[in-house]
Short mmCIF file of C-alpha atoms in Angstrom, two decimals:
data_model
loop_
_atom_site.label_atom_id
_atom_site.label_comp_id
_atom_site.label_asym_id
_atom_site.label_seq_id
_atom_site.Cartn_x
_atom_site.Cartn_y
_atom_site.Cartn_z
CA UNK A 1 0.00 0.00 0.00
CA UNK A 2 1.18 3.49 -0.75
CA UNK A 3 1.51 6.10 1.96
CA UNK A 4 1.34 9.86 1.80
CA UNK A 5 4.48 11.74 2.75
CA UNK A 6 2.65 13.70 5.46
CA UNK A 7 0.97 10.71 7.07
CA UNK A 8 2.13 7.18 7.85
CA UNK A 9 -1.41 5.92 7.20
CA UNK A 10 -2.31 4.21 3.89
CA UNK A 11 -3.43 6.73 1.27
CA UNK A 12 -6.56 4.79 0.36
CA UNK A 13 -8.18 5.31 3.77
CA UNK A 14 -11.10 7.76 4.00
CA UNK A 15 -10.16 11.46 4.41
CA UNK A 16 -11.94 11.62 7.75
CA UNK A 17 -9.51 9.11 9.23
CA UNK A 18 -6.54 11.13 8.00
CA UNK A 19 -8.09 14.27 9.49
CA UNK A 20 -8.69 12.59 12.85
CA UNK A 21 -5.15 11.25 12.83
CA UNK A 22 -3.86 14.75 12.15
CA UNK A 23 -5.73 16.11 15.18
CA UNK A 24 -4.32 13.31 17.35
CA UNK A 25 -0.77 14.01 16.21
CA UNK A 26 -1.24 17.72 16.79
CA UNK A 27 -2.53 17.04 20.31
CA UNK A 28 0.46 14.81 21.07
CA UNK A 29 2.88 17.46 19.85
CA UNK A 30 1.16 20.11 21.98
CA UNK A 31 1.31 17.84 25.03
CA UNK A 32 5.02 17.15 24.46
CA UNK A 33 5.67 20.86 24.16
CA UNK A 34 3.86 21.51 27.44
CA UNK A 35 5.77 18.80 29.27
CA UNK A 36 9.16 20.17 28.20
CA UNK A 37 8.31 23.86 28.69
CA UNK A 38 9.05 25.70 31.98
CA UNK A 39 6.31 28.18 31.12
CA UNK A 40 3.81 25.32 30.84
CA UNK A 41 4.81 23.97 34.26
CA UNK A 42 4.38 27.42 35.73
CA UNK A 43 0.90 27.60 34.28
CA UNK A 44 0.10 24.14 35.66
CA UNK A 45 1.20 25.39 39.07
CA UNK A 46 -1.04 28.44 38.77
CA UNK A 47 -3.97 26.20 37.83
CA UNK A 48 -3.43 24.08 40.93
CA UNK A 49 -3.12 27.18 43.14
CA UNK A 50 -6.28 28.72 41.62
CA UNK A 51 -8.23 25.49 42.22
CA UNK A 52 -7.03 25.15 45.83
CA UNK A 53 -7.87 28.77 46.63
CA UNK A 54 -11.30 28.39 45.03
CA UNK A 55 -11.90 25.16 46.97
CA UNK A 56 -10.90 26.82 50.26
CA UNK A 57 -13.18 29.82 49.70
CA UNK A 58 -16.07 27.64 48.52
CA UNK A 59 -15.84 25.39 51.60
CA UNK A 60 -15.68 28.39 53.92
CA UNK A 61 -18.23 30.80 52.46
CA UNK A 62 -20.73 28.83 50.35
CA UNK A 63 -22.43 27.19 53.40
CA UNK A 64 -22.88 30.66 54.92
CA UNK A 65 -24.31 31.97 51.66
CA UNK A 66 -26.70 29.01 51.53
CA UNK A 67 -27.86 29.69 55.09
CA UNK A 68 -28.39 33.34 54.22
CA UNK A 69 -30.34 32.64 51.05
CA UNK A 70 -32.48 29.71 52.16
CA UNK A 71 -35.86 30.90 53.56
CA UNK A 72 -36.25 30.30 57.28
CA UNK A 73 -39.73 28.89 56.68
CA UNK A 74 -39.47 25.91 54.32
CA UNK A 75 -43.10 26.35 53.26
CA UNK A 76 -42.93 30.10 52.65
CA UNK A 77 -44.72 31.32 49.53
CA UNK A 78 -44.14 34.34 47.33
CA UNK A 79 -41.84 35.50 44.55
CA UNK A 80 -38.98 36.46 46.91
CA UNK A 81 -38.94 33.09 48.66
CA UNK A 82 -39.05 31.25 45.35
CA UNK A 83 -36.19 33.40 44.00
CA UNK A 84 -34.10 32.57 47.07
CA UNK A 85 -34.72 28.84 46.59
CA UNK A 86 -33.64 29.11 42.95
CA UNK A 87 -30.47 30.96 43.98
CA UNK A 88 -29.63 28.17 46.45
CA UNK A 89 -29.93 25.60 43.68
CA UNK A 90 -27.18 27.40 41.71
CA UNK A 91 -24.62 27.27 44.54
CA UNK A 92 -22.91 24.10 43.16
CA UNK A 93 -21.57 26.37 40.39
CA UNK A 94 -19.59 28.31 42.99
CA UNK A 95 -16.45 26.15 43.05
CA UNK A 96 -15.81 25.82 39.28
CA UNK A 97 -16.69 29.48 38.63
CA UNK A 98 -14.37 30.69 41.41
CA UNK A 99 -11.60 28.54 39.95
CA UNK A 100 -12.34 30.03 36.52
CA UNK A 101 -12.08 33.59 37.88
CA UNK A 102 -8.81 32.97 39.72
CA UNK A 103 -7.40 31.19 36.66
CA UNK A 104 -8.26 34.23 34.55
CA UNK A 105 -6.33 36.43 36.95
CA UNK A 106 -3.36 34.06 36.75
CA UNK A 107 -3.53 34.06 32.95
CA UNK A 108 -2.79 37.77 32.86
CA UNK A 109 0.29 37.21 35.01
CA UNK A 110 1.69 34.34 32.93
CA UNK A 111 1.13 36.12 29.64
CA UNK A 112 2.98 39.19 30.96
CA UNK A 113 5.91 37.08 32.21
CA UNK A 114 6.24 34.26 29.65
CA UNK A 115 4.27 35.69 26.73
CA UNK A 116 2.28 32.46 26.58
CA UNK A 117 -0.91 31.20 28.24
CA UNK A 118 -2.07 28.15 26.28
CA UNK A 119 -2.01 25.79 29.26
CA UNK A 120 -3.87 28.12 31.60
CA UNK A 121 -6.41 28.91 28.84
CA UNK A 122 -7.03 25.16 28.55
CA UNK A 123 -7.48 25.03 32.32
CA UNK A 124 -10.09 27.79 32.14
CA UNK A 125 -12.04 25.76 29.59
CA UNK A 126 -11.83 22.71 31.84
CA UNK A 127 -13.33 24.70 34.75
CA UNK A 128 -16.17 25.84 32.46
CA UNK A 129 -16.75 22.19 31.52
CA UNK A 130 -16.97 21.32 35.22
CA UNK A 131 -19.46 24.17 35.70
CA UNK A 132 -21.58 22.81 32.84
CA UNK A 133 -21.42 19.33 34.38
CA UNK A 134 -22.59 20.69 37.74
CA UNK A 135 -25.41 22.56 35.99
CA UNK A 136 -26.68 19.39 34.29
CA UNK A 137 -26.22 17.00 37.21
CA UNK A 138 -27.19 19.12 40.22
CA UNK A 139 -29.18 22.16 39.12
CA UNK A 140 -31.46 21.28 36.23
CA UNK A 141 -34.52 19.43 37.56
CA UNK A 142 -36.85 19.63 34.58
CA UNK A 143 -36.57 16.29 32.67
CA UNK A 144 -36.58 18.00 29.27
CA UNK A 145 -33.83 20.48 30.19
CA UNK A 146 -31.81 17.70 31.81
CA UNK A 147 -31.88 15.64 28.59
CA UNK A 148 -31.04 18.74 26.53
CA UNK A 149 -28.10 19.51 28.80
CA UNK A 150 -26.81 15.95 28.74
CA UNK A 151 -26.99 15.39 24.98
CA UNK A 152 -26.47 18.94 23.65
CA UNK A 153 -24.70 21.19 26.15
CA UNK A 154 -22.14 18.64 27.36
CA UNK A 155 -20.93 17.58 23.86
CA UNK A 156 -20.58 21.25 22.88
CA UNK A 157 -18.60 22.00 26.04
CA UNK A 158 -16.32 18.99 25.48
CA UNK A 159 -15.54 20.18 21.94
CA UNK A 160 -14.93 23.70 23.28
CA UNK A 161 -12.60 22.39 25.98
CA UNK A 162 -10.54 20.37 23.47
CA UNK A 163 -10.36 23.32 21.08
CA UNK A 164 -12.38 21.48 18.41
CA UNK A 165 -15.52 23.58 18.51
CA UNK A 166 -14.46 26.12 15.87
CA UNK A 167 -13.37 23.46 13.32
CA UNK A 168 -16.61 21.56 13.94
CA UNK A 169 -18.69 24.70 13.44
CA UNK A 170 -16.83 25.50 10.23
CA UNK A 171 -17.38 22.00 8.88
CA UNK A 172 -21.09 22.05 9.74
CA UNK A 173 -21.54 25.48 8.15
CA UNK A 174 -19.99 24.20 4.90
CA UNK A 175 -22.27 21.14 4.75
CA UNK A 176 -25.44 22.08 2.85
CA UNK A 177 -28.71 20.14 3.12
CA UNK A 178 -32.19 20.90 1.83
CA UNK A 179 -35.03 20.00 -0.48
CA UNK A 180 -35.87 21.74 -3.73
CA UNK A 181 -35.11 25.43 -3.65
CA UNK A 182 -34.81 25.52 0.13
CA UNK A 183 -31.19 25.05 1.23
CA UNK A 184 -29.73 25.07 4.74
CA UNK A 185 -26.34 24.46 6.21
CA UNK A 186 -26.17 21.56 8.65
CA UNK A 187 -25.14 24.10 11.29
CA UNK A 188 -28.42 25.99 10.75
CA UNK A 189 -30.40 22.77 11.14
CA UNK A 190 -28.68 21.83 14.39
CA UNK A 191 -28.92 25.39 15.67
CA UNK A 192 -32.63 25.42 14.76
CA UNK A 193 -33.26 22.14 16.60
CA UNK A 194 -31.51 23.36 19.74
CA UNK A 195 -33.12 26.81 19.62
CA UNK A 196 -36.52 25.29 18.87
CA UNK A 197 -36.23 22.95 21.86
CA UNK A 198 -35.30 25.80 24.20
CA UNK A 199 -38.00 28.11 22.80
CA UNK A 200 -40.62 25.36 23.08
CA UNK A 201 -39.74 24.83 26.74
CA UNK A 202 -39.74 28.57 27.42
CA UNK A 203 -43.08 28.93 25.62
CA UNK A 204 -44.62 26.11 27.65
CA UNK A 205 -43.26 27.54 30.89
CA UNK A 206 -44.39 31.09 30.03
CA UNK A 207 -47.83 29.83 29.07
CA UNK A 208 -48.18 28.05 32.40
CA UNK A 209 -47.09 31.13 34.34
CA UNK A 210 -49.39 33.47 32.43
CA UNK A 211 -52.33 31.09 32.79
CA UNK A 212 -51.76 30.83 36.55
CA UNK A 213 -51.70 34.62 36.83
CA UNK A 214 -54.81 35.11 34.67
CA UNK A 215 -56.84 32.41 36.46
CA UNK A 216 -56.05 34.12 39.78
CA UNK A 217 -57.85 37.31 38.60
CA UNK A 218 -61.22 36.56 40.20
CA UNK A 219 -62.71 39.91 39.15
CA UNK A 220 -62.68 38.78 35.50
CA UNK A 221 -65.50 36.67 34.08
CA UNK A 222 -64.55 32.99 33.53
CA UNK A 223 -64.97 33.36 29.77
CA UNK A 224 -62.75 36.46 29.74
CA UNK A 225 -60.07 34.66 31.75
CA UNK A 226 -60.13 31.72 29.37
CA UNK A 227 -59.96 34.00 26.32
CA UNK A 228 -57.05 35.97 27.81
CA UNK A 229 -55.23 32.73 28.58
CA UNK A 230 -55.66 31.45 25.02
CA UNK A 231 -54.59 34.80 23.55
CA UNK A 232 -51.44 34.78 25.70
CA UNK A 233 -50.67 31.22 24.60
CA UNK A 234 -51.06 32.08 20.91
CA UNK A 235 -48.95 35.24 21.29
CA UNK A 236 -46.15 33.42 23.14
CA UNK A 237 -45.87 30.54 20.70
CA UNK A 238 -46.27 32.87 17.69
CA UNK A 239 -43.37 35.00 18.92
CA UNK A 240 -41.33 31.85 19.59
CA UNK A 241 -41.94 30.68 16.02
CA UNK A 242 -40.80 34.00 14.54
CA UNK A 243 -37.67 33.97 16.72
CA UNK A 244 -36.90 30.45 15.58
CA UNK A 245 -37.25 31.42 11.92
CA UNK A 246 -34.85 34.30 12.52
CA UNK A 247 -32.34 32.09 14.34
CA UNK A 248 -32.13 29.49 11.56
CA UNK A 249 -31.91 32.27 8.97
CA UNK A 250 -35.11 31.50 7.07
CA UNK A 251 -36.56 34.32 4.99
CA UNK A 252 -40.07 34.97 6.29
CA UNK A 253 -41.28 35.42 2.72
CA UNK A 254 -40.82 31.68 2.26
CA UNK A 255 -43.60 31.17 4.80
CA UNK A 256 -46.02 31.98 1.98
CA UNK A 257 -45.29 28.53 0.58
CA UNK A 258 -45.91 27.00 3.99
CA UNK A 259 -49.15 28.98 4.31
CA UNK A 260 -50.30 27.64 0.94
CA UNK A 261 -49.57 24.09 2.05
CA UNK A 262 -51.52 24.62 5.26
CA UNK A 263 -54.42 26.03 3.22
CA UNK A 264 -54.46 22.92 1.03
CA UNK A 265 -54.34 20.76 4.16
CA UNK A 266 -57.31 22.58 5.66
CA UNK A 267 -59.19 22.20 2.39
CA UNK A 268 -58.67 18.44 2.23
CA UNK A 269 -58.32 17.05 5.72
CA UNK A 270 -58.24 19.68 8.43
CA UNK A 271 -61.70 21.20 8.04
CA UNK A 272 -62.95 19.82 11.33
CA UNK A 273 -59.83 20.94 13.21
CA UNK A 274 -60.14 24.46 11.80
CA UNK A 275 -63.88 24.48 12.52
CA UNK A 276 -63.34 23.40 16.12
CA UNK A 277 -60.63 26.02 16.63
CA UNK A 278 -62.83 28.84 15.29
CA UNK A 279 -65.79 27.53 17.31
CA UNK A 280 -63.62 27.63 20.43
CA UNK A 281 -62.72 31.27 19.79
CA UNK A 282 -66.42 32.11 19.30
CA UNK A 283 -67.34 30.37 22.55
CA UNK A 284 -64.70 32.33 24.45
CA UNK A 285 -65.80 35.64 22.91
CA UNK A 286 -69.52 35.12 23.51
CA UNK A 287 -69.19 33.45 26.92
CA UNK A 288 -72.29 31.26 26.39
CA UNK A 289 -70.47 28.30 27.93
CA UNK A 290 -67.28 28.49 29.94
CA UNK A 291 -65.28 26.63 32.57
CA UNK A 292 -67.42 25.84 35.62
CA UNK A 293 -70.77 25.72 33.80
CA UNK A 294 -72.98 22.62 33.98
CA UNK A 295 -74.27 21.91 30.49
CA UNK A 296 -76.36 19.29 28.76
CA UNK A 297 -75.83 18.66 25.04
CA UNK A 298 -78.37 17.63 22.45
CA UNK A 299 -76.96 14.11 22.45
CA UNK A 300 -77.64 13.64 26.17
CA UNK A 301 -74.10 14.27 27.47
CA UNK A 302 -74.16 16.33 30.65
CA UNK A 303 -71.45 17.52 32.99
CA UNK A 304 -69.40 20.43 34.29
CA UNK A 305 -66.93 22.08 31.89
CA UNK A 306 -63.54 21.65 33.58
CA UNK A 307 -61.30 22.67 30.67
CA UNK A 308 -61.59 24.30 27.26
CA UNK A 309 -58.85 23.68 24.72
CA UNK A 310 -58.33 24.92 21.17
CA UNK A 311 -60.11 21.81 19.83
CA UNK A 312 -62.59 20.61 22.44
CA UNK A 313 -64.22 21.14 25.82
CA UNK A 314 -63.80 18.63 28.63
CA UNK A 315 -66.96 17.76 30.57
CA UNK A 316 -66.74 16.01 33.94
CA UNK A 317 -69.82 14.06 34.97
CA UNK A 318 -70.80 13.55 38.60
CA UNK A 319 -69.71 9.91 38.40
CA UNK A 320 -66.15 11.04 37.62
CA UNK A 321 -66.02 10.42 33.87
CA UNK A 322 -64.48 12.92 31.46
CA UNK A 323 -66.22 13.53 28.15
CA UNK A 324 -64.35 15.24 25.30
CA UNK A 325 -66.83 17.32 23.28
CA UNK A 326 -65.66 19.10 20.09
CA UNK A 327 -66.16 22.86 20.22
CA UNK A 328 -68.19 22.68 17.03
CA UNK A 329 -70.98 20.82 18.87
CA UNK A 330 -71.56 23.85 21.10
CA UNK A 331 -72.19 26.00 18.02
CA UNK A 332 -74.17 23.68 15.73
CA UNK A 333 -76.36 21.81 18.28
CA UNK A 334 -78.70 22.71 21.11
CA UNK A 335 -76.92 23.20 24.45
CA UNK A 336 -78.69 23.69 27.80
CA UNK A 337 -76.61 25.67 30.32
CA UNK A 338 -77.88 25.08 33.86
CA UNK A 339 -75.36 27.19 35.73
CA UNK A 340 -74.66 30.38 33.79
CA UNK A 341 -72.67 32.26 36.44
CA UNK A 342 -74.71 30.79 39.32
CA UNK A 343 -78.25 31.59 38.05
CA UNK A 344 -81.19 30.06 39.96
CA UNK A 345 -82.78 26.79 38.78
CA UNK A 346 -86.27 25.40 39.34
CA UNK A 347 -87.03 21.84 40.47
CA UNK A 348 -90.14 20.05 41.61
CA UNK A 349 -91.00 17.18 43.94
CA UNK A 350 -94.13 15.10 43.32
CA UNK A 351 -96.22 13.36 46.01
CA UNK A 352 -99.76 12.02 46.58
CA UNK A 353 -102.31 12.09 49.42
CA UNK A 354 -105.27 9.91 50.20
CA UNK A 355 -108.76 10.65 48.84
CA UNK A 356 -109.89 11.05 52.44
CA UNK A 357 -107.78 14.21 52.78
CA UNK A 358 -109.08 17.76 52.76
CA UNK A 359 -106.94 18.84 49.81
CA UNK A 360 -107.65 22.53 50.39
CA UNK A 361 -105.19 22.50 53.31
CA UNK A 362 -102.35 20.84 51.38
CA UNK A 363 -100.83 23.83 49.45
CA UNK A 364 -100.34 26.08 52.49
CA UNK A 365 -99.09 23.19 54.61
CA UNK A 366 -96.48 22.03 52.07
CA UNK A 367 -95.38 25.55 51.05
CA UNK A 368 -94.66 26.43 54.69
CA UNK A 369 -92.75 23.18 55.25
CA UNK A 370 -90.58 23.49 52.13
CA UNK A 371 -89.81 27.17 52.80
CA UNK A 372 -87.97 26.13 55.98
CA UNK A 373 -85.11 24.67 53.91
CA UNK A 374 -82.19 27.15 54.10
CA UNK A 375 -81.33 26.87 50.38
CA UNK A 376 -84.85 27.34 49.03
CA UNK A 377 -85.24 30.83 47.48
CA UNK A 378 -88.09 33.32 47.79
CA UNK A 379 -87.13 34.87 44.42
CA UNK A 380 -87.87 34.67 41.59
CA UNK A 381 -90.74 32.64 43.18
CA UNK A 382 -91.33 31.06 46.61
CA UNK A 383 -92.29 27.35 46.90
CA UNK A 384 -95.51 26.65 45.01
CA UNK A 385 -97.56 23.51 45.67
CA UNK A 386 -99.92 22.63 42.80
CA UNK A 387 -102.66 20.07 42.31
CA UNK A 388 -101.68 17.91 39.35
CA UNK A 389 -104.46 15.33 39.02
CA UNK A 390 -106.55 12.53 40.47
CA UNK A 391 -104.67 9.28 40.31
CA UNK A 392 -105.75 5.67 40.67
CA UNK A 393 -104.58 5.43 44.26
CA UNK A 394 -104.50 9.03 45.47
CA UNK A 395 -104.60 12.72 44.66
CA UNK A 396 -101.41 13.91 42.92
CA UNK A 397 -99.59 17.08 43.96
CA UNK A 398 -96.18 18.61 43.11
CA UNK A 399 -94.28 21.44 44.77
CA UNK A 400 -92.05 23.68 42.65
CA UNK A 401 -89.04 25.39 44.28
CA UNK A 402 -86.04 27.49 43.21
CA UNK A 403 -82.42 27.11 44.33
CA UNK A 404 -79.02 28.53 43.44
CA UNK A 405 -77.12 25.57 42.07
CA UNK A 406 -77.72 22.11 40.71
CA UNK A 407 -79.54 19.17 42.25
CA UNK A 408 -76.51 16.96 41.69
CA UNK A 409 -73.32 15.94 43.45
CA UNK A 410 -73.14 17.38 46.97
CA UNK A 411 -76.56 19.06 46.61
CA UNK A 412 -79.63 16.94 47.51
CA UNK A 413 -82.38 19.50 47.16
CA UNK A 414 -85.14 17.22 45.90
CA UNK A 415 -84.32 14.59 48.51
CA UNK A 416 -84.41 17.19 51.30
CA UNK A 417 -87.76 18.55 50.09
CA UNK A 418 -89.31 15.07 49.98
CA UNK A 419 -88.22 14.52 53.58
CA UNK A 420 -89.88 17.82 54.56
CA UNK A 421 -93.09 16.82 52.76
CA UNK A 422 -93.14 13.39 54.45
CA UNK A 423 -92.66 14.86 57.93
CA UNK A 424 -95.28 17.59 57.37
CA UNK A 425 -97.89 15.07 56.22
CA UNK A 426 -97.13 12.67 59.07
CA UNK A 427 -97.33 15.46 61.67
CA UNK A 428 -100.83 16.36 60.39
CA UNK A 429 -102.04 12.71 60.17
CA UNK A 430 -102.41 12.90 56.41
CA UNK A 431 -102.15 9.51 54.76
CA UNK A 432 -99.78 8.95 51.85
CA UNK A 433 -101.48 6.31 49.70
CA UNK A 434 -99.85 3.27 48.19
CA UNK A 435 -101.11 1.50 45.06
CA UNK A 436 -104.12 -0.79 45.66
CA UNK A 437 -107.05 -2.19 43.69
CA UNK A 438 -110.71 -2.77 44.56
CA UNK A 439 -112.37 -5.88 43.07
CA UNK A 440 -116.19 -5.76 42.82
CA UNK A 441 -118.35 -8.84 42.27
CA UNK A 442 -121.70 -7.74 40.69
CA UNK A 443 -123.55 -11.02 41.33
CA UNK A 444 -122.15 -11.61 44.79
CA UNK A 445 -119.43 -13.93 45.90
CA UNK A 446 -119.28 -17.34 44.22
CA UNK A 447 -120.55 -20.25 46.36
CA UNK A 448 -117.99 -22.04 48.44
CA UNK A 449 -117.89 -25.74 47.88
CA UNK A 450 -118.45 -27.74 51.06
CA UNK A 451 -115.96 -30.35 51.96
#
């Protein structure tokens, strides 16, 4: 096999292997130069001194700083207490950052004396690598950020520490990928993926914070709070998208092509998604149904709206089931809202009395008994007992009453009223009939056969 004059490796090996071998040889030569250089040993000594001083100061002062920052009450709430807890979490960065600062001071000294500072500059990069490692292992708690730090930040810091980051960036910027007329460098793609990941996390976090703040504004109507929350979410993610396009270097005019593709998608397969999104915006603007309302749909589904998304509303029934109802159903079908901002609702309880009863006394007796319930309203109408008909076994009555709320879940209005009716009738010796039949023999009883 033939060999190139500059490399002892066979010439027919891939260029990448020759390049890697060149970097290895260069690293060995640099290491040999450092070992034989008095200036390099002086810089090594300064690195050791800077690390020991940083370790001494960190051991002595960081525990005091932690005691000062940590809130005295572990359960304390508020922005200041939360900021102090966050500051405590960043204390593991103290040691490597102190070493980095002291190394920087030593670098100025060595460069002024020896005119060289390559070793101490490498040491500074090592301390930054240790700071990044502490950030990923001890500070980041969010699973997404932890994965991003482990598989993105750490490789970048390792390349930076070894002095290979600039060559890697140059190589990635020269590698072009794309489809059709759209071309990107591989560096732009990687930068876009990293920036998109960070912006997505920031957008999700910002949306959660803004939603928490908006929901806490009790003076706003529920529909207004929901609309403000959705508007904030759209604004945050829209801004994140524009920032991402700017970071990867995409001309915003090219979004016209993307908009055309989305239009075709809506025309062929996304009509229902678009319809549900627009219906959700209409619901939020009109406020006909919002979070907290108890609604019954035309199909028989009934429950309390616990969440409204861009596509659907989530109903929770009183037996604990969640029903996902598309927003479009609230616009195109009949919806009964039983709890529009706590409006009163009417119910009725039916009962019967015996035919031996003086029915003229029943309305006043029952109205007075039902009115004793603390949740029964006098407005818009007080309890109203009505004669409904003459049944097979007794005379049928029903009492209508109004309450604030629903006769479901924790509320047992109808049950309570029936108990009041039962006790009132029993106290006045009024019989509550039960079903019975009377059999009449027109020609007398049939003869009984004698044994």
